[in-house]
XYZ file of N, CA, C and O in Angstrom:
752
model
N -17.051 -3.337 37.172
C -17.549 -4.141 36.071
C -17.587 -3.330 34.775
O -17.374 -3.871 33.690
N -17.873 -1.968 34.905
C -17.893 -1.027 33.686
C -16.567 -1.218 33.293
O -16.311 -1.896 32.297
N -15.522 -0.589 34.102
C -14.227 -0.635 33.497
C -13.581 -2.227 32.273
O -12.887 -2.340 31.263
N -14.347 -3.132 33.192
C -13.270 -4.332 32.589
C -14.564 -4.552 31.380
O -14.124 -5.202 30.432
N -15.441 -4.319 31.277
C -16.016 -4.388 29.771
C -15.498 -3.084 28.700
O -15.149 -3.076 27.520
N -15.637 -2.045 29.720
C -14.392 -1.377 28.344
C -13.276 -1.585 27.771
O -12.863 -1.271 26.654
N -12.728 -2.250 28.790
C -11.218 -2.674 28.272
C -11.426 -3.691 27.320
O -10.797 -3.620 26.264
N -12.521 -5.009 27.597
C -12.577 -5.670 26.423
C -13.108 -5.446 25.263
O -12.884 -6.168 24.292
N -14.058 -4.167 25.231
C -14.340 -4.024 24.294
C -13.129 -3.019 23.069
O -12.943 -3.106 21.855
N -12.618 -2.256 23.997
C -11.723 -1.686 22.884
C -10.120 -2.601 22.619
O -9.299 -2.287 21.758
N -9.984 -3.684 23.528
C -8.939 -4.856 23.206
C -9.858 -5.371 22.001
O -9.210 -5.614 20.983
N -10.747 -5.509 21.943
C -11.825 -6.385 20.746
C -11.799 -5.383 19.571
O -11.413 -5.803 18.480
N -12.186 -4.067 19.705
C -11.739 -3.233 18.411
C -9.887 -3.268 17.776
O -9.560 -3.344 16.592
N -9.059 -3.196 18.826
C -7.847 -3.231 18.310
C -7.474 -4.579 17.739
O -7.022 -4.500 16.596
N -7.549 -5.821 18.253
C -7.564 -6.776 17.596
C -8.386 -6.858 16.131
O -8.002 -7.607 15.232
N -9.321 -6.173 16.032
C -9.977 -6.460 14.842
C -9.405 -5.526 13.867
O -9.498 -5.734 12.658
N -8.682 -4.271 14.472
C -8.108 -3.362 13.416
C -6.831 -4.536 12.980
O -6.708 -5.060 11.873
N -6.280 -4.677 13.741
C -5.122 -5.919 13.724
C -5.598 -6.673 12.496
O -5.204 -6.329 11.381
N -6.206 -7.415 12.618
C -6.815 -8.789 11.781
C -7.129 -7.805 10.598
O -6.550 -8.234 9.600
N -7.908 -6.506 10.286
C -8.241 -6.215 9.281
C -7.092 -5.299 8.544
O -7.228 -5.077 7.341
N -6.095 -4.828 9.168
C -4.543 -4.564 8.540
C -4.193 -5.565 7.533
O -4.089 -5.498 6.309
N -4.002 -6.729 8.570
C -3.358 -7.692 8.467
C -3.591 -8.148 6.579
O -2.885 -8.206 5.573
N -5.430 -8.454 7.067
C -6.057 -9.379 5.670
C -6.154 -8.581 4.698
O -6.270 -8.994 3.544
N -6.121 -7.213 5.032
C -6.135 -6.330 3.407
C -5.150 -5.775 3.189
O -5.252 -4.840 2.395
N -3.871 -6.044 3.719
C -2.648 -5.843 3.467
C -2.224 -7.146 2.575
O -1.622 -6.707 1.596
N -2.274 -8.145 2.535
C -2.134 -9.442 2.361
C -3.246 -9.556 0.783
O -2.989 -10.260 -0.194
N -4.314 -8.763 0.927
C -5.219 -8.870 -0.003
C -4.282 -7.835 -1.184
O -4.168 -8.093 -2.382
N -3.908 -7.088 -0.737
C -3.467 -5.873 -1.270
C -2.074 -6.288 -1.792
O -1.873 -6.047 -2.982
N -1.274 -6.759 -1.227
C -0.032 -7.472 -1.661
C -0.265 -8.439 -2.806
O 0.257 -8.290 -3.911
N -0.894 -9.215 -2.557
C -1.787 -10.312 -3.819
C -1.984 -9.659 -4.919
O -1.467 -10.002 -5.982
N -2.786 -8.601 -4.782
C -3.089 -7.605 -6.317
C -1.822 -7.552 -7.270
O -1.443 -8.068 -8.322
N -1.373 -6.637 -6.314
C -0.012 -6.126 -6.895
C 0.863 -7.365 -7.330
O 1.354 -7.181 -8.444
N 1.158 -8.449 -6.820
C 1.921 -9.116 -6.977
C 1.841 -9.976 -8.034
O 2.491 -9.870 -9.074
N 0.812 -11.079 -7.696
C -0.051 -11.935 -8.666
C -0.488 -11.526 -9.829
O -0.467 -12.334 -10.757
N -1.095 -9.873 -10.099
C -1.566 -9.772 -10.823
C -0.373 -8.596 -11.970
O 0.312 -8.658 -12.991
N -0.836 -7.523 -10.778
C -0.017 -6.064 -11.997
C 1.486 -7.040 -12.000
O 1.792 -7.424 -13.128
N 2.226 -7.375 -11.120
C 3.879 -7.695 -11.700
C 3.843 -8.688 -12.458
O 4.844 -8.970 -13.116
N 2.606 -9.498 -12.550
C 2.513 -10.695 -13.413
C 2.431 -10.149 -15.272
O 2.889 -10.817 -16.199
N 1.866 -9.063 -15.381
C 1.591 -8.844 -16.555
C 2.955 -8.445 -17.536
O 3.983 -7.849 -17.215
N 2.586 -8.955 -18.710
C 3.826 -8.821 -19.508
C 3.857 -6.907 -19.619
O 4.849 -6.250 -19.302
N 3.066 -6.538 -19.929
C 3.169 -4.810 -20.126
C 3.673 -4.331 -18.494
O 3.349 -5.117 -17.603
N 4.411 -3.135 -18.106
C 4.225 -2.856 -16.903
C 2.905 -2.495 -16.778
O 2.314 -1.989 -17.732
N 2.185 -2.761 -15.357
C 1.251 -2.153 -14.872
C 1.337 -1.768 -13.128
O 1.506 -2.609 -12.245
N 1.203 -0.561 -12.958
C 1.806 -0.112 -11.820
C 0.535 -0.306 -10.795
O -0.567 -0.771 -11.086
N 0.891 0.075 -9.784
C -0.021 0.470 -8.547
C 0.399 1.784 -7.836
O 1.341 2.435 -8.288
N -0.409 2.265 -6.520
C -0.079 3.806 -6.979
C 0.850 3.612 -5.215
O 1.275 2.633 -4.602
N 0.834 4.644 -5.022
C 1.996 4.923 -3.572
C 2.961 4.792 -3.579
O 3.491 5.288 -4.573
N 3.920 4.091 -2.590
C 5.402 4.139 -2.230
C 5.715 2.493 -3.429
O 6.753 2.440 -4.089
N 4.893 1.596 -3.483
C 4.621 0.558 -4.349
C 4.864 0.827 -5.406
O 5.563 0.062 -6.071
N 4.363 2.037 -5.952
C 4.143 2.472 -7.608
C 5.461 3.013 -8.142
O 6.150 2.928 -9.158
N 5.467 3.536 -7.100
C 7.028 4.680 -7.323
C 8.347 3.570 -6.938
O 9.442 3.956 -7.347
N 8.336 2.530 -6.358
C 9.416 1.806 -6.698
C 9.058 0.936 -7.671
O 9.909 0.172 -8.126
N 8.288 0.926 -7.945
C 7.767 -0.400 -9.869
C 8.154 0.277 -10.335
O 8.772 -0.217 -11.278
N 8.277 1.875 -10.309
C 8.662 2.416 -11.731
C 10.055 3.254 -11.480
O 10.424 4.101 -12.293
N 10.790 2.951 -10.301
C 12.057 3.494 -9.885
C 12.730 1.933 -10.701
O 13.542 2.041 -11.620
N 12.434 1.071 -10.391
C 13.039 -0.560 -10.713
C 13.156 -0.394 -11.983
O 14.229 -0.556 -12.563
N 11.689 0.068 -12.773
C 11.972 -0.306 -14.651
C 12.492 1.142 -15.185
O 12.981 1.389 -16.288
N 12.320 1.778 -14.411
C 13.417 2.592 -15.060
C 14.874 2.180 -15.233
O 15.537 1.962 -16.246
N 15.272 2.126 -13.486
C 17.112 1.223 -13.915
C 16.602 0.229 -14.793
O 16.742 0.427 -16.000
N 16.122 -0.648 -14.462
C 15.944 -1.873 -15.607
C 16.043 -1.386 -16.742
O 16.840 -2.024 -17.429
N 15.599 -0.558 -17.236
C 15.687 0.002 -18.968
C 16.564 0.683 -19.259
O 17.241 0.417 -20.252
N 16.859 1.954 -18.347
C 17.634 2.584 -18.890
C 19.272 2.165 -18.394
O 20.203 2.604 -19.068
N 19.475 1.525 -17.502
C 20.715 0.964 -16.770
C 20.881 -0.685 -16.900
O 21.961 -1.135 -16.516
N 20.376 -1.163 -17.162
C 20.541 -2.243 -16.941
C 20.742 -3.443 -16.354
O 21.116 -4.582 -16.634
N 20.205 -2.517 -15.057
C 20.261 -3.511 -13.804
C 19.006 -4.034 -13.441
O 18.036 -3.300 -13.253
N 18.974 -4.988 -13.355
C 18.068 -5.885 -13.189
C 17.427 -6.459 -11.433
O 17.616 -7.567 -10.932
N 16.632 -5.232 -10.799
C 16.843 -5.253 -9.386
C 16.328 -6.807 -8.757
O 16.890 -7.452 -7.871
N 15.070 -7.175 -9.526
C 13.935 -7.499 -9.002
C 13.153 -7.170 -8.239
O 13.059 -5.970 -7.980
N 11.994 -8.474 -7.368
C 11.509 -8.036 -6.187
C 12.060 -7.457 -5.293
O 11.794 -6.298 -4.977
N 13.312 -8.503 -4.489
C 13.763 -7.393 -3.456
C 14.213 -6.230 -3.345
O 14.688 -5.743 -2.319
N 14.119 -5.818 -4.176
C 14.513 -4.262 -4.406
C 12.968 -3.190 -3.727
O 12.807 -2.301 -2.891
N 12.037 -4.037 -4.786
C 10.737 -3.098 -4.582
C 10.609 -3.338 -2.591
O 10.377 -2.423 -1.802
N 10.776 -4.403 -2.325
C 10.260 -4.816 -0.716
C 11.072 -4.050 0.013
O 10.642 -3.744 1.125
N 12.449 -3.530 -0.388
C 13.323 -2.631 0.162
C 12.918 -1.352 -0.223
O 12.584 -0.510 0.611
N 12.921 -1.203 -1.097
C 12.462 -0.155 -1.576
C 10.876 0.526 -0.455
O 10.925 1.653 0.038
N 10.007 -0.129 -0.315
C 8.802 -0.039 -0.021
C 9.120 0.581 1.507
O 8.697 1.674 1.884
N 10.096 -0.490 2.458
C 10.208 -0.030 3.653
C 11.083 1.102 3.990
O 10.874 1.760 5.009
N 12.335 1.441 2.953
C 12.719 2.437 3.393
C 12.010 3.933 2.570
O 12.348 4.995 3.093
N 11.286 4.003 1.622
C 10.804 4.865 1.243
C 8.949 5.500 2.121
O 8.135 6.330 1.716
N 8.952 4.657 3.326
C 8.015 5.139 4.209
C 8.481 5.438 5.434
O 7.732 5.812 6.336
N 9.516 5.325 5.545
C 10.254 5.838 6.927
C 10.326 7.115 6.812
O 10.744 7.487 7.908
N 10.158 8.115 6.085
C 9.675 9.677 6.097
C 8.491 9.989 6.764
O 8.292 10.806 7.663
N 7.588 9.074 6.083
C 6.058 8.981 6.012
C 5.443 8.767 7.153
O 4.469 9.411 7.542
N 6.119 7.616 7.902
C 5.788 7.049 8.696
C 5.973 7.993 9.973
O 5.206 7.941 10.934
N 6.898 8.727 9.904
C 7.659 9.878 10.658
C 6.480 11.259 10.566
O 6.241 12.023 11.501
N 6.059 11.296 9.638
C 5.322 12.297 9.633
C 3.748 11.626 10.115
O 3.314 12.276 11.066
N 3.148 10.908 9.845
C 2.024 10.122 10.369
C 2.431 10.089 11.828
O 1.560 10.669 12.476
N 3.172 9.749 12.417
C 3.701 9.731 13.888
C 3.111 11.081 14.402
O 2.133 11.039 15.148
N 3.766 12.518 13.967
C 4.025 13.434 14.928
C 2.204 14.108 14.242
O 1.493 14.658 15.084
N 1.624 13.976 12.680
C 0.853 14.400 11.736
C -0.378 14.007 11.921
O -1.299 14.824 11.936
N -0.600 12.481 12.119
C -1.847 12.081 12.067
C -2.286 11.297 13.289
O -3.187 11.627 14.060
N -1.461 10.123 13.366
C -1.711 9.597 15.050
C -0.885 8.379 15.192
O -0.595 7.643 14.249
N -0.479 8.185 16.562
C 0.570 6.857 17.067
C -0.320 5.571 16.224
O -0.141 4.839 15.250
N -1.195 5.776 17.092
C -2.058 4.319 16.376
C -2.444 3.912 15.439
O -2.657 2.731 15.168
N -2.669 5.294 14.478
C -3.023 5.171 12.666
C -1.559 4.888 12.122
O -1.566 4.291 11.045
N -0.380 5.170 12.604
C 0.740 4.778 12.094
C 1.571 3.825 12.742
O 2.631 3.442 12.246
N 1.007 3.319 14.135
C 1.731 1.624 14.172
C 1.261 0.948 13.591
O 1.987 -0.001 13.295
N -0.512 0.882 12.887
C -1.081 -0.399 12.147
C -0.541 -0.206 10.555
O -0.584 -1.085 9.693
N -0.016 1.188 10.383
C 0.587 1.684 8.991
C 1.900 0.686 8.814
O 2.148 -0.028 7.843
N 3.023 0.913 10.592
C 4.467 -0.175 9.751
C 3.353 -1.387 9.930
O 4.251 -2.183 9.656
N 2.567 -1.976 10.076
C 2.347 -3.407 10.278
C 1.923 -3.587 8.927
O 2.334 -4.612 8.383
N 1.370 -3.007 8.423
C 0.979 -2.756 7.026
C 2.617 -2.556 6.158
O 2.703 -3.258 5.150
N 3.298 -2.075 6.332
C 4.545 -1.515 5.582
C 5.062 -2.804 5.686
O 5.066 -3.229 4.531
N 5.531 -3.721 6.485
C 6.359 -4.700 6.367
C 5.813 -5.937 6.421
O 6.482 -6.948 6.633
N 4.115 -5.921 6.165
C 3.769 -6.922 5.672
C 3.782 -6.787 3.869
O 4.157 -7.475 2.920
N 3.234 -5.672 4.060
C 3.622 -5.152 2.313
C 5.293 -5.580 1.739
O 5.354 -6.166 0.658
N 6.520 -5.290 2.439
C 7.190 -5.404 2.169
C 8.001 -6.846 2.149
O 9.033 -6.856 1.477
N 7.667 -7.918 2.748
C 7.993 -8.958 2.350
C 7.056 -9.687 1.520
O 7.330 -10.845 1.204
N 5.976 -9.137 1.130
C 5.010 -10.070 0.062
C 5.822 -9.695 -1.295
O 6.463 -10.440 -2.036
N 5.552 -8.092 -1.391
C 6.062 -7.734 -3.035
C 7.499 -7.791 -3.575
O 7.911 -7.651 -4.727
N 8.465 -8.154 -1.864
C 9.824 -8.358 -1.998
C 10.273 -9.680 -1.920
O 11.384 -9.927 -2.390
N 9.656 -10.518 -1.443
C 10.338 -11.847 -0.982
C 9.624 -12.914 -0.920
O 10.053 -13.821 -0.207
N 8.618 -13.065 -1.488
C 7.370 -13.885 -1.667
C 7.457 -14.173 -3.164
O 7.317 -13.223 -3.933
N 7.679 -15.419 -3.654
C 8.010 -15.490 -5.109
C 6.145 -14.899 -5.864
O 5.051 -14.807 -5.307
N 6.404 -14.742 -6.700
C 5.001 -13.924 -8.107
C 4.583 -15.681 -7.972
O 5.339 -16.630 -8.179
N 3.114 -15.714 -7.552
C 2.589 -16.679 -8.646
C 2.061 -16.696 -9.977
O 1.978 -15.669 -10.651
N 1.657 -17.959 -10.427
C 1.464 -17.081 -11.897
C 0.269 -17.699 -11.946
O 0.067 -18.826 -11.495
N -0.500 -17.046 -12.450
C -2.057 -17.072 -12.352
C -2.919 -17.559 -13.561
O -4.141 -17.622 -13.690
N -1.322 -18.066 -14.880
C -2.045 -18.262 -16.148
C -3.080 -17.555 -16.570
O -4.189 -18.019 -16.837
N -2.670 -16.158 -16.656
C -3.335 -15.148 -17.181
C -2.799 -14.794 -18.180
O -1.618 -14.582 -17.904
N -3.076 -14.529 -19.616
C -2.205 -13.945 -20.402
C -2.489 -12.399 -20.816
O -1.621 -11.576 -21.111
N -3.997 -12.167 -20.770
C -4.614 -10.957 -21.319
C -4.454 -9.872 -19.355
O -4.754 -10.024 -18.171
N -3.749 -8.816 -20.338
C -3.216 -7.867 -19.816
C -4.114 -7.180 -18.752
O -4.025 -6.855 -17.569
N -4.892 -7.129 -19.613
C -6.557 -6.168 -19.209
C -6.924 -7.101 -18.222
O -6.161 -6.839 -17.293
N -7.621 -8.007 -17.888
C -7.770 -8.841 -17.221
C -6.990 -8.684 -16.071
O -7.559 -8.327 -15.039
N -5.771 -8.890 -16.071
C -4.622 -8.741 -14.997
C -4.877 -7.808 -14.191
O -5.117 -7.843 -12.984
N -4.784 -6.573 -15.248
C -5.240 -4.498 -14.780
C -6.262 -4.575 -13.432
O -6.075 -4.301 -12.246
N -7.448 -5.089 -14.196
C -8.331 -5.481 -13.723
C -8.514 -6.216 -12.611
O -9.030 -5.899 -11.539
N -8.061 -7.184 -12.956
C -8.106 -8.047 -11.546
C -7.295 -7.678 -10.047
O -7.734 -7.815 -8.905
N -5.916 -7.147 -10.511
C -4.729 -6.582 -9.318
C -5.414 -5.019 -8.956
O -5.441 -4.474 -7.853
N -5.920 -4.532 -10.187
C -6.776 -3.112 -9.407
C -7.839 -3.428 -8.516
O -7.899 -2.923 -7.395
N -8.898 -4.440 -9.060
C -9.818 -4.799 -7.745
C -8.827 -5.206 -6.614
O -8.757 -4.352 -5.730
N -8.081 -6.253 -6.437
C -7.753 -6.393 -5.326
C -6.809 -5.374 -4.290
O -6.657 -5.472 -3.073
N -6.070 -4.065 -5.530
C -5.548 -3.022 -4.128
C -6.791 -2.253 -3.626
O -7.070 -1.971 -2.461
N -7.435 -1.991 -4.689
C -8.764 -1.283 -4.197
C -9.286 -1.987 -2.990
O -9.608 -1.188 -2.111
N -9.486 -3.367 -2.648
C -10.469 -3.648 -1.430
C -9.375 -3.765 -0.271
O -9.726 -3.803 0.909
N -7.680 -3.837 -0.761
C -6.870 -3.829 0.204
C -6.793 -2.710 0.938
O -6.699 -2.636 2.163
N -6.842 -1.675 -0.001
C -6.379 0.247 0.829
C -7.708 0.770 1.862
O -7.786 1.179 3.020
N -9.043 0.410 0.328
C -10.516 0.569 1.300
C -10.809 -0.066 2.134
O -11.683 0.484 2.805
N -10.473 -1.200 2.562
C -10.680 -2.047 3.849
C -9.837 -1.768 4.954
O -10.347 -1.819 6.073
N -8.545 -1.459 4.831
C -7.681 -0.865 5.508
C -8.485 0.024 5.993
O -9.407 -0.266 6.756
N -8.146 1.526 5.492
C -9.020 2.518 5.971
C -10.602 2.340 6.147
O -11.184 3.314 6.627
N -11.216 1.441 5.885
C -12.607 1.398 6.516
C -12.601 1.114 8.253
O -13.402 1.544 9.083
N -11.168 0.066 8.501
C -11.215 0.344 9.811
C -10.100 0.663 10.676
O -9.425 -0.082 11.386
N -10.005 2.497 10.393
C -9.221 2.940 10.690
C -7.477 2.499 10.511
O -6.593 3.144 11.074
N -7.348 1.925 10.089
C -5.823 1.488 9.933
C -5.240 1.992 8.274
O -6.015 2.689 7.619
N -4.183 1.697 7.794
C -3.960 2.459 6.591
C -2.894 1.150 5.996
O -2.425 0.253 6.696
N -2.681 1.347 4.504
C -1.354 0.144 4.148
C 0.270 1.182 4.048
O 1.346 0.788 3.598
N -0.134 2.919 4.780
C 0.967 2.955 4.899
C 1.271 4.408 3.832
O 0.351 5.188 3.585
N 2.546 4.590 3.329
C 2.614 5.459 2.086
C 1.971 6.871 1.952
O 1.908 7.779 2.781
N 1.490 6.794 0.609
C 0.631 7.916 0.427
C -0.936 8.298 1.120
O -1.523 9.377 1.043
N -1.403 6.993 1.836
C -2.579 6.724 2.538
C -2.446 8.245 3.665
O -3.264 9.163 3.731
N -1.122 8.097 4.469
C -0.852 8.569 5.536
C -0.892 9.933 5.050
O -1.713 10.661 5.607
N -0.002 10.560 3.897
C 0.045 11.590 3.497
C -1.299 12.380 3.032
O -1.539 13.574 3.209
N -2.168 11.343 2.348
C -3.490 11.680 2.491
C -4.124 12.498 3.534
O -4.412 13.690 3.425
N -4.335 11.650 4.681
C -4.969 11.553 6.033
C -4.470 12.777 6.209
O -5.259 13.665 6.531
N -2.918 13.122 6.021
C -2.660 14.239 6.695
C -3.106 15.571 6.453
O -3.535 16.299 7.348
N -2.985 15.985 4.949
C -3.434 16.819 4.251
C -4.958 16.637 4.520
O -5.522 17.498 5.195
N -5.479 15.854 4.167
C -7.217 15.627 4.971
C -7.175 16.508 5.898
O -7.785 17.572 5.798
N -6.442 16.186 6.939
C -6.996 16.388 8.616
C -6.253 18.088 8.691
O -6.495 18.939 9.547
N -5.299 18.207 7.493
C -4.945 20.216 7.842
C -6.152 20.848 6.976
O -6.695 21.892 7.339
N -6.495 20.240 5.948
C -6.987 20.842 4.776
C -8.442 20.746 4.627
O -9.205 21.545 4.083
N -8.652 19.820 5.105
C -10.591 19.471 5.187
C -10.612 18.687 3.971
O -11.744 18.212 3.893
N -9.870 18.299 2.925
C -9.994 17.572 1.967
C -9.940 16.169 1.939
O -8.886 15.571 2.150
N -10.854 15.680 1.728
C -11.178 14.092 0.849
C -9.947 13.369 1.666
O -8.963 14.109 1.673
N -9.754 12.272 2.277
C -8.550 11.612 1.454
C -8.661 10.487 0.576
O -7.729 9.743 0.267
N -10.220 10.373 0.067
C -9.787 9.519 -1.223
C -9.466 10.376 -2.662
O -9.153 9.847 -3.729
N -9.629 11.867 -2.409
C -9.234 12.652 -3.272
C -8.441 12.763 -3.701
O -8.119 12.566 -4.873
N -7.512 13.373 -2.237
C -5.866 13.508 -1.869
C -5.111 12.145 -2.682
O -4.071 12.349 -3.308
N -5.718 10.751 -2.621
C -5.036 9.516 -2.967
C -5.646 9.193 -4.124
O -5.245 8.137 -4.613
N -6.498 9.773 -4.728
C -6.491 9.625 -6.489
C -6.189 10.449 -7.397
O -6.396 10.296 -8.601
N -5.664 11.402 -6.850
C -4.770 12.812 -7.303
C -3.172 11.961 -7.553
O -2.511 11.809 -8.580
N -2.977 11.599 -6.400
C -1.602 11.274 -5.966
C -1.030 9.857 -6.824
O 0.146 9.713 -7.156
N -2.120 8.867 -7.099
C -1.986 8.012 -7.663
C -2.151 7.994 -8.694
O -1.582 6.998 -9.141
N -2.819 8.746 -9.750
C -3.095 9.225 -10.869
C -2.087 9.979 -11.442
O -2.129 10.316 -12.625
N -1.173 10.273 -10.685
C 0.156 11.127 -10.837
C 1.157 9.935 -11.354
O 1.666 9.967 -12.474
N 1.399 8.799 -10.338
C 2.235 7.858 -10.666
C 1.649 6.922 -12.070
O 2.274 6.453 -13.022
N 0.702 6.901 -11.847
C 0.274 6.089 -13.418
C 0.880 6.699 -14.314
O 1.850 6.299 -14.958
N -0.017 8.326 -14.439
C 0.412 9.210 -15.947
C 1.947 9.195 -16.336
O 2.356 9.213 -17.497
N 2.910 9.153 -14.956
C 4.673 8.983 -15.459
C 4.853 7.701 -15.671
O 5.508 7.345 -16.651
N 4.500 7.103 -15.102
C 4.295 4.995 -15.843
C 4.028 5.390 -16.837
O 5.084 5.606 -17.430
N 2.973 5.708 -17.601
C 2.508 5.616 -18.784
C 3.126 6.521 -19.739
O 3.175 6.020 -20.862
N 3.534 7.500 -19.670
C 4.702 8.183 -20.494
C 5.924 7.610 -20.174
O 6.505 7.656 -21.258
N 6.566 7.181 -19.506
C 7.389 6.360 -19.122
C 7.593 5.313 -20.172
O 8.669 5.180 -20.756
N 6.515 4.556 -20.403
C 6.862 3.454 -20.490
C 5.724 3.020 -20.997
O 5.466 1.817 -20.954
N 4.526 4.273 -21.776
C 4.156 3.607 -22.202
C 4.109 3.099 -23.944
O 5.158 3.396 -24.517
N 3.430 2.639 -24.531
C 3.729 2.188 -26.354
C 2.720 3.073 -27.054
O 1.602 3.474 -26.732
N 3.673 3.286 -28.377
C 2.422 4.493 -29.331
C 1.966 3.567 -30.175
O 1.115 3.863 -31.015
């Protein structure tokens, strides 16, 4: 009787890591999507996300190719297949299978899921609004144990050699991709 209540109870934790991947991946996709790609200024988000928003407007500006979404949703899944590789052997099987479930739910929202438009016009607002929502997507993720993937993992990892933060490690890291967005691209 002990045994088969353990089993349901940790089938009941994995399902709930499941469900909570799932909804703050989905929450987290929304941000980004609805909100930062909605805005007329670029406004980035930070990780493997950030770095293809600003791999895209770069060709876009300086080349002239015009990728779109599916680029970033491609972009997203093959630029964590390193990551994901290193979370595998780095951090753990299970922190990085709920990571691809996270990666390729991420990757068909910001790739293949048309932008709604939210009739927002003020920028700030937008900032605002798509930053709250990756914020409760990444922190909810990692609140239960699961990750959206990216730089999360790289975090964790450096965490778990280094003894350091990983919300440190991931506002270092993301604060990195803004500041080249914003010299990038941004207006004097």
């Amino acid at each position: 009787m002990g045994n088969l209540f353990k089993n349901n109870e940790k089938l009941f934790l994995e399902l709930r890591a499941l469900f909570a991947v799932t909804l703050f991946t989905i929450v987290y996709g929304i941000g980004v999507s609805w909100f930062l790609e909605a805005a007329a200024e670029p406004l980035y988000t930070g990780g493997i996300p950030g770095i293809g928003q600003l791999t895209r407007n770069i060709l876009n500006s300086e080349f002239g190719l015009n990728l779109g979404n599916s680029f970033l949703g491609i972009f997203i899944m093959v630029g964590n297949i390193p990551i994901l590789i290193l979370g595998w052997f780095g951090v753990s099987k299970r922190f990085t299978i709920y990571s691809i479930i996270s990666v390729v739910i991420q990757s068909t929202i910001l790739g293949f899921i048309p932008v709604v438009d939210m009739g927002i016009d003020d920028t700030f607002v937008l900032a605002v609004m798509g930053g709250l929502l990756v914020g409760v997507g990444v922190g909810g993720a990692l609140k239960y144990g699961t990750s959206t993937g990216g730089l999360d993992i790289v975090a964790q990892y450096y965490s778990l050699r280094h003894g350091t933060s990983v919300g440190f490690i991931s506002l270092v890291l993301n604060v990195a991709i803004a500041l080249f967005g914003a010299i990038v691209f941004g207006s004097a």
